[in-house]
């Protein structure tokens, strides 16, 4: 099956802290997780972003990473 069902495109910033952005399918601007949470549409061209699984994962990713960080840091404290 070579069918491409991928709807959204993502990119990583080159800054000091690696961040992931959603590339707007219409205007190609970079959209952050916060933008999607607050507006659920592109803040640049106002195109509506459908909250599919791909987008939910993207929005929830920083939260999951923070949980993992807290979990691993509390684990290392306990091991000391
Ligand atoms: Zn846009």
mmCIF file of N, CA and C and ligand atoms in Angstrom:
data_model
loop_
_atom_site.group_PDB
_atom_site.id
_atom_site.type_symbol
_atom_site.label_atom_id
_atom_site.label_comp_id
_atom_site.label_asym_id
_atom_site.label_seq_id
_atom_site.Cartn_x
_atom_site.Cartn_y
_atom_site.Cartn_z
ATOM 1 N N UNK A 1 0.848 -1.197 0.000
ATOM 2 C CA UNK A 1 0.000 0.000 0.000
ATOM 3 C C UNK A 1 0.884 1.248 0.000
ATOM 4 N N UNK A 2 0.932 1.936 -1.080
ATOM 5 C CA UNK A 2 1.762 3.132 -1.176
ATOM 6 C C UNK A 2 0.923 4.396 -1.027
ATOM 7 N N UNK A 3 -0.256 4.223 -0.474
ATOM 8 C CA UNK A 3 -1.154 5.361 -0.323
ATOM 9 C C UNK A 3 -0.645 6.287 0.779
ATOM 10 N N UNK A 4 -0.479 7.538 0.456
ATOM 11 C CA UNK A 4 0.000 8.498 1.438
ATOM 12 C C UNK A 4 -1.177 9.174 2.116
ATOM 13 N N UNK A 5 -1.438 8.800 3.381
ATOM 14 C CA UNK A 5 -2.562 9.372 4.106
ATOM 15 C C UNK A 5 -2.120 10.489 5.037
ATOM 16 N N UNK A 6 -0.834 10.777 5.038
ATOM 17 C CA UNK A 6 -0.313 11.809 5.921
ATOM 18 C C UNK A 6 -0.853 13.168 5.504
ATOM 19 N N UNK A 7 -1.492 13.832 6.440
ATOM 20 C CA UNK A 7 -2.145 15.085 6.101
ATOM 21 C C UNK A 7 -1.288 16.293 6.465
ATOM 22 N N UNK A 8 -0.592 16.177 7.565
ATOM 23 C CA UNK A 8 0.154 17.337 8.049
ATOM 24 C C UNK A 8 1.662 17.121 7.952
ATOM 25 N N UNK A 9 2.338 18.224 7.840
ATOM 26 C CA UNK A 9 3.787 18.206 7.700
ATOM 27 C C UNK A 9 4.385 18.903 8.922
ATOM 28 N N UNK A 10 5.463 18.328 9.471
ATOM 29 C CA UNK A 10 6.075 18.921 10.655
ATOM 30 C C UNK A 10 7.535 19.238 10.374
ATOM 31 N N UNK A 11 8.070 20.173 11.151
ATOM 32 C CA UNK A 11 9.466 20.517 10.973
ATOM 33 C C UNK A 11 10.099 20.803 12.328
ATOM 34 N N UNK A 12 11.395 20.680 12.418
ATOM 35 C CA UNK A 12 12.103 20.978 13.656
ATOM 36 C C UNK A 12 12.882 22.272 13.513
ATOM 37 N N UNK A 13 12.864 23.088 14.568
ATOM 38 C CA UNK A 13 13.611 24.337 14.538
ATOM 39 C C UNK A 13 15.091 24.050 14.753
ATOM 40 N N UNK A 14 15.946 24.999 14.374
ATOM 41 C CA UNK A 14 17.390 24.828 14.535
ATOM 42 C C UNK A 14 17.900 25.546 15.768
ATOM 43 N N UNK A 15 17.017 25.990 16.637
ATOM 44 C CA UNK A 15 17.418 26.747 17.808
ATOM 45 C C UNK A 15 18.140 25.911 18.839
ATOM 46 N N UNK A 16 18.453 26.534 19.970
ATOM 47 C CA UNK A 16 19.166 25.835 21.050
ATOM 48 C C UNK A 16 18.301 24.711 21.616
ATOM 49 N N UNK A 17 17.032 25.015 21.856
ATOM 50 C CA UNK A 17 16.116 23.975 22.306
ATOM 51 C C UNK A 17 15.329 23.481 21.104
ATOM 52 N N UNK A 18 15.486 22.215 20.767
ATOM 53 C CA UNK A 18 14.783 21.686 19.606
ATOM 54 C C UNK A 18 13.271 21.741 19.790
ATOM 55 N N UNK A 19 12.612 22.363 18.862
ATOM 56 C CA UNK A 19 11.151 22.456 18.924
ATOM 57 C C UNK A 19 10.557 21.985 17.619
ATOM 58 N N UNK A 20 9.395 21.419 17.748
ATOM 59 C CA UNK A 20 8.719 20.929 16.565
ATOM 60 C C UNK A 20 7.608 21.897 16.189
ATOM 61 N N UNK A 21 7.482 22.143 14.906
ATOM 62 C CA UNK A 21 6.427 23.016 14.425
ATOM 63 C C UNK A 21 5.561 22.285 13.419
ATOM 64 N N UNK A 22 4.327 22.701 13.354
ATOM 65 C CA UNK A 22 3.461 22.239 12.282
ATOM 66 C C UNK A 22 3.596 23.212 11.126
ATOM 67 N N UNK A 23 3.794 22.680 9.925
ATOM 68 C CA UNK A 23 3.856 23.545 8.755
ATOM 69 C C UNK A 23 2.444 23.699 8.215
ATOM 70 N N UNK A 24 1.979 24.939 8.132
ATOM 71 C CA UNK A 24 0.621 25.188 7.660
ATOM 72 C C UNK A 24 0.461 24.654 6.241
ATOM 73 N N UNK A 25 -0.570 23.836 6.003
ATOM 74 C CA UNK A 25 -0.764 23.259 4.664
ATOM 75 C C UNK A 25 -1.110 24.305 3.622
ATOM 76 N N UNK A 26 -1.498 25.481 4.052
ATOM 77 C CA UNK A 26 -1.888 26.510 3.090
ATOM 78 C C UNK A 26 -0.825 27.583 2.895
ATOM 79 N N UNK A 27 -0.372 28.229 3.992
ATOM 80 C CA UNK A 27 0.548 29.360 3.836
ATOM 81 C C UNK A 27 1.994 28.992 4.167
ATOM 82 N N UNK A 28 2.255 27.749 4.622
ATOM 83 C CA UNK A 28 3.598 27.236 4.894
ATOM 84 C C UNK A 28 4.278 27.927 6.068
ATOM 85 N N UNK A 29 3.524 28.651 6.884
ATOM 86 C CA UNK A 29 4.103 29.240 8.091
ATOM 87 C C UNK A 29 4.253 28.159 9.158
ATOM 88 N N UNK A 30 5.133 28.402 10.121
ATOM 89 C CA UNK A 30 5.313 27.452 11.211
ATOM 90 C C UNK A 30 4.329 27.760 12.339
ATOM 91 N N UNK A 31 3.596 26.746 12.745
ATOM 92 C CA UNK A 31 2.586 26.912 13.796
ATOM 93 C C UNK A 31 3.019 26.108 15.016
ATOM 94 N N UNK A 32 2.897 26.711 16.203
ATOM 95 C CA UNK A 32 3.312 26.046 17.428
ATOM 96 C C UNK A 32 2.135 25.297 18.060
ATOM 97 N N UNK A 33 2.454 24.461 19.039
ATOM 98 C CA UNK A 33 1.423 23.713 19.760
ATOM 99 C C UNK A 33 0.425 24.664 20.415
ATOM 100 N N UNK A 34 0.955 25.762 20.989
ATOM 101 C CA UNK A 34 0.114 26.725 21.691
ATOM 102 C C UNK A 34 -0.907 27.343 20.739
ATOM 103 N N UNK A 35 -0.459 27.639 19.521
ATOM 104 C CA UNK A 35 -1.362 28.224 18.537
ATOM 105 C C UNK A 35 -2.525 27.297 18.243
ATOM 106 N N UNK A 36 -2.220 26.024 18.086
ATOM 107 C CA UNK A 36 -3.261 25.056 17.753
ATOM 108 C C UNK A 36 -4.246 24.915 18.909
ATOM 109 N N UNK A 37 -3.686 24.873 20.129
ATOM 110 C CA UNK A 37 -4.541 24.752 21.307
ATOM 111 C C UNK A 37 -5.487 25.939 21.444
ATOM 112 N N UNK A 38 -4.973 27.126 21.176
ATOM 113 C CA UNK A 38 -5.751 28.340 21.406
ATOM 114 C C UNK A 38 -6.707 28.671 20.268
ATOM 115 N N UNK A 39 -6.299 28.408 19.041
ATOM 116 C CA UNK A 39 -7.096 28.885 17.912
ATOM 117 C C UNK A 39 -7.700 27.763 17.067
ATOM 118 N N UNK A 40 -7.096 26.599 17.072
ATOM 119 C CA UNK A 40 -7.481 25.475 16.214
ATOM 120 C C UNK A 40 -7.628 25.891 14.745
ATOM 121 N N UNK A 41 -6.923 26.960 14.402
ATOM 122 C CA UNK A 41 -6.795 27.347 13.003
ATOM 123 C C UNK A 41 -5.476 28.088 12.850
ATOM 124 N N UNK A 42 -5.005 28.234 11.617
ATOM 125 C CA UNK A 42 -3.715 28.882 11.411
ATOM 126 C C UNK A 42 -3.808 30.357 11.784
ATOM 127 N N UNK A 43 -2.922 30.851 12.682
ATOM 128 C CA UNK A 43 -2.972 32.270 13.067
ATOM 129 C C UNK A 43 -2.511 33.208 11.954
ATOM 130 N N UNK A 44 -1.930 32.639 10.897
ATOM 131 C CA UNK A 44 -1.406 33.478 9.811
ATOM 132 C C UNK A 44 -2.410 33.626 8.670
ATOM 133 N N UNK A 45 -3.005 32.524 8.252
ATOM 134 C CA UNK A 45 -3.927 32.584 7.112
ATOM 135 C C UNK A 45 -5.333 32.138 7.495
ATOM 136 N N UNK A 46 -5.508 31.707 8.755
ATOM 137 C CA UNK A 46 -6.835 31.366 9.280
ATOM 138 C C UNK A 46 -7.432 30.086 8.701
ATOM 139 N N UNK A 47 -6.621 29.278 8.033
ATOM 140 C CA UNK A 47 -7.134 28.014 7.513
ATOM 141 C C UNK A 47 -7.462 27.107 8.690
ATOM 142 N N UNK A 48 -8.567 26.384 8.593
ATOM 143 C CA UNK A 48 -8.984 25.537 9.702
ATOM 144 C C UNK A 48 -8.145 24.273 9.763
ATOM 145 N N UNK A 49 -7.670 23.960 10.994
ATOM 146 C CA UNK A 49 -6.852 22.763 11.183
ATOM 147 C C UNK A 49 -7.707 21.691 11.843
ATOM 148 N N UNK A 50 -7.907 20.599 11.148
ATOM 149 C CA UNK A 50 -8.700 19.511 11.700
ATOM 150 C C UNK A 50 -7.898 18.751 12.738
ATOM 151 N N UNK A 51 -8.480 18.612 13.919
ATOM 152 C CA UNK A 51 -7.773 17.936 15.011
ATOM 153 C C UNK A 51 -7.827 16.426 14.811
ATOM 154 N N UNK A 52 -6.995 15.909 13.941
ATOM 155 C CA UNK A 52 -6.913 14.455 13.781
ATOM 156 C C UNK A 52 -5.880 13.906 14.770
ATOM 157 N N UNK A 53 -5.673 12.614 14.744
ATOM 158 C CA UNK A 53 -4.743 11.978 15.689
ATOM 159 C C UNK A 53 -3.338 12.556 15.580
ATOM 160 N N UNK A 54 -2.933 12.824 14.360
ATOM 161 C CA UNK A 54 -1.599 13.366 14.109
ATOM 162 C C UNK A 54 -1.410 14.698 14.838
ATOM 163 N N UNK A 55 -2.445 15.521 14.763
ATOM 164 C CA UNK A 55 -2.393 16.841 15.379
ATOM 165 C C UNK A 55 -2.491 16.736 16.897
ATOM 166 N N UNK A 56 -3.298 15.808 17.391
ATOM 167 C CA UNK A 56 -3.416 15.599 18.840
ATOM 168 C C UNK A 56 -2.070 15.172 19.417
ATOM 169 N N UNK A 57 -1.400 14.258 18.724
ATOM 170 C CA UNK A 57 -0.079 13.815 19.162
ATOM 171 C C UNK A 57 0.887 14.985 19.243
ATOM 172 N N UNK A 58 0.826 15.834 18.236
ATOM 173 C CA UNK A 58 1.714 16.980 18.166
ATOM 174 C C UNK A 58 1.459 17.933 19.334
ATOM 175 N N UNK A 59 0.200 18.185 19.641
ATOM 176 C CA UNK A 59 -0.161 19.110 20.722
ATOM 177 C C UNK A 59 0.227 18.524 22.080
ATOM 178 N N UNK A 60 0.066 17.204 22.224
ATOM 179 C CA UNK A 60 0.313 16.573 23.518
ATOM 180 C C UNK A 60 1.776 16.203 23.737
ATOM 181 N N UNK A 61 2.571 16.270 22.702
ATOM 182 C CA UNK A 61 3.969 15.835 22.800
ATOM 183 C C UNK A 61 4.772 16.549 23.887
ATOM 184 N N UNK A 62 4.714 17.890 23.992
ATOM 185 C CA UNK A 62 5.494 18.575 25.045
ATOM 186 C C UNK A 62 5.070 18.151 26.436
ATOM 187 N N UNK A 63 3.771 17.906 26.630
ATOM 188 C CA UNK A 63 3.261 17.444 27.914
ATOM 189 C C UNK A 63 3.846 16.085 28.262
ATOM 190 N N UNK A 64 3.819 15.192 27.311
ATOM 191 C CA UNK A 64 4.345 13.844 27.521
ATOM 192 C C UNK A 64 5.830 13.880 27.842
ATOM 193 N N UNK A 65 6.551 14.787 27.163
ATOM 194 C CA UNK A 65 7.988 14.908 27.407
ATOM 195 C C UNK A 65 8.259 15.442 28.810
ATOM 196 N N UNK A 66 7.409 16.386 29.264
ATOM 197 C CA UNK A 66 7.578 16.941 30.596
ATOM 198 C C UNK A 66 7.321 15.873 31.660
ATOM 199 N N UNK A 67 6.296 15.055 31.421
ATOM 200 C CA UNK A 67 6.007 13.975 32.348
ATOM 201 C C UNK A 67 7.174 13.008 32.426
ATOM 202 N N UNK A 68 7.724 12.681 31.285
ATOM 203 C CA UNK A 68 8.843 11.744 31.237
ATOM 204 C C UNK A 68 10.049 12.310 31.972
ATOM 205 N N UNK A 69 10.279 13.641 31.814
ATOM 206 C CA UNK A 69 11.383 14.309 32.494
ATOM 207 C C UNK A 69 11.199 14.253 34.007
ATOM 208 N N UNK A 70 9.994 14.601 34.456
ATOM 209 C CA UNK A 70 9.714 14.593 35.888
ATOM 210 C C UNK A 70 9.841 13.190 36.451
ATOM 211 N N UNK A 71 9.385 12.232 35.685
ATOM 212 C CA UNK A 71 9.422 10.855 36.146
ATOM 213 C C UNK A 71 10.867 10.389 36.294
ATOM 214 N N UNK A 72 11.688 10.678 35.291
ATOM 215 C CA UNK A 72 13.078 10.212 35.323
ATOM 216 C C UNK A 72 13.888 10.946 36.389
ATOM 217 N N UNK A 73 13.569 12.253 36.631
ATOM 218 C CA UNK A 73 14.304 13.006 37.649
ATOM 219 C C UNK A 73 13.924 12.538 39.051
ATOM 220 N N UNK A 74 12.654 12.209 39.262
ATOM 221 C CA UNK A 74 12.245 11.709 40.575
ATOM 222 C C UNK A 74 12.812 10.321 40.809
ATOM 223 N N UNK A 75 13.025 9.604 39.724
ATOM 224 C CA UNK A 75 13.590 8.256 39.811
ATOM 225 C C UNK A 75 15.064 8.322 40.220
ATOM 226 N N UNK A 76 15.803 9.285 39.614
ATOM 227 C CA UNK A 76 17.233 9.398 39.915
ATOM 228 C C UNK A 76 17.440 9.912 41.338
ATOM 229 N N UNK A 77 16.500 10.727 41.850
ATOM 230 C CA UNK A 77 16.586 11.217 43.225
ATOM 231 C C UNK A 77 16.463 10.042 44.188
ATOM 232 N N UNK A 78 15.510 9.163 43.849
ATOM 233 C CA UNK A 78 15.271 8.019 44.716
ATOM 234 C C UNK A 78 16.472 7.056 44.741
ATOM 235 N N UNK A 79 17.202 7.035 43.652
ATOM 236 C CA UNK A 79 18.311 6.076 43.547
ATOM 237 C C UNK A 79 19.567 6.555 44.271
ATOM 238 N N UNK A 80 19.604 7.878 44.572
ATOM 239 C CA UNK A 80 20.777 8.446 45.201
ATOM 240 C C UNK A 80 20.963 7.990 46.649
HETATM 241 ZN ZN1 LIG B 1 -1.621 29.218 7.372
#
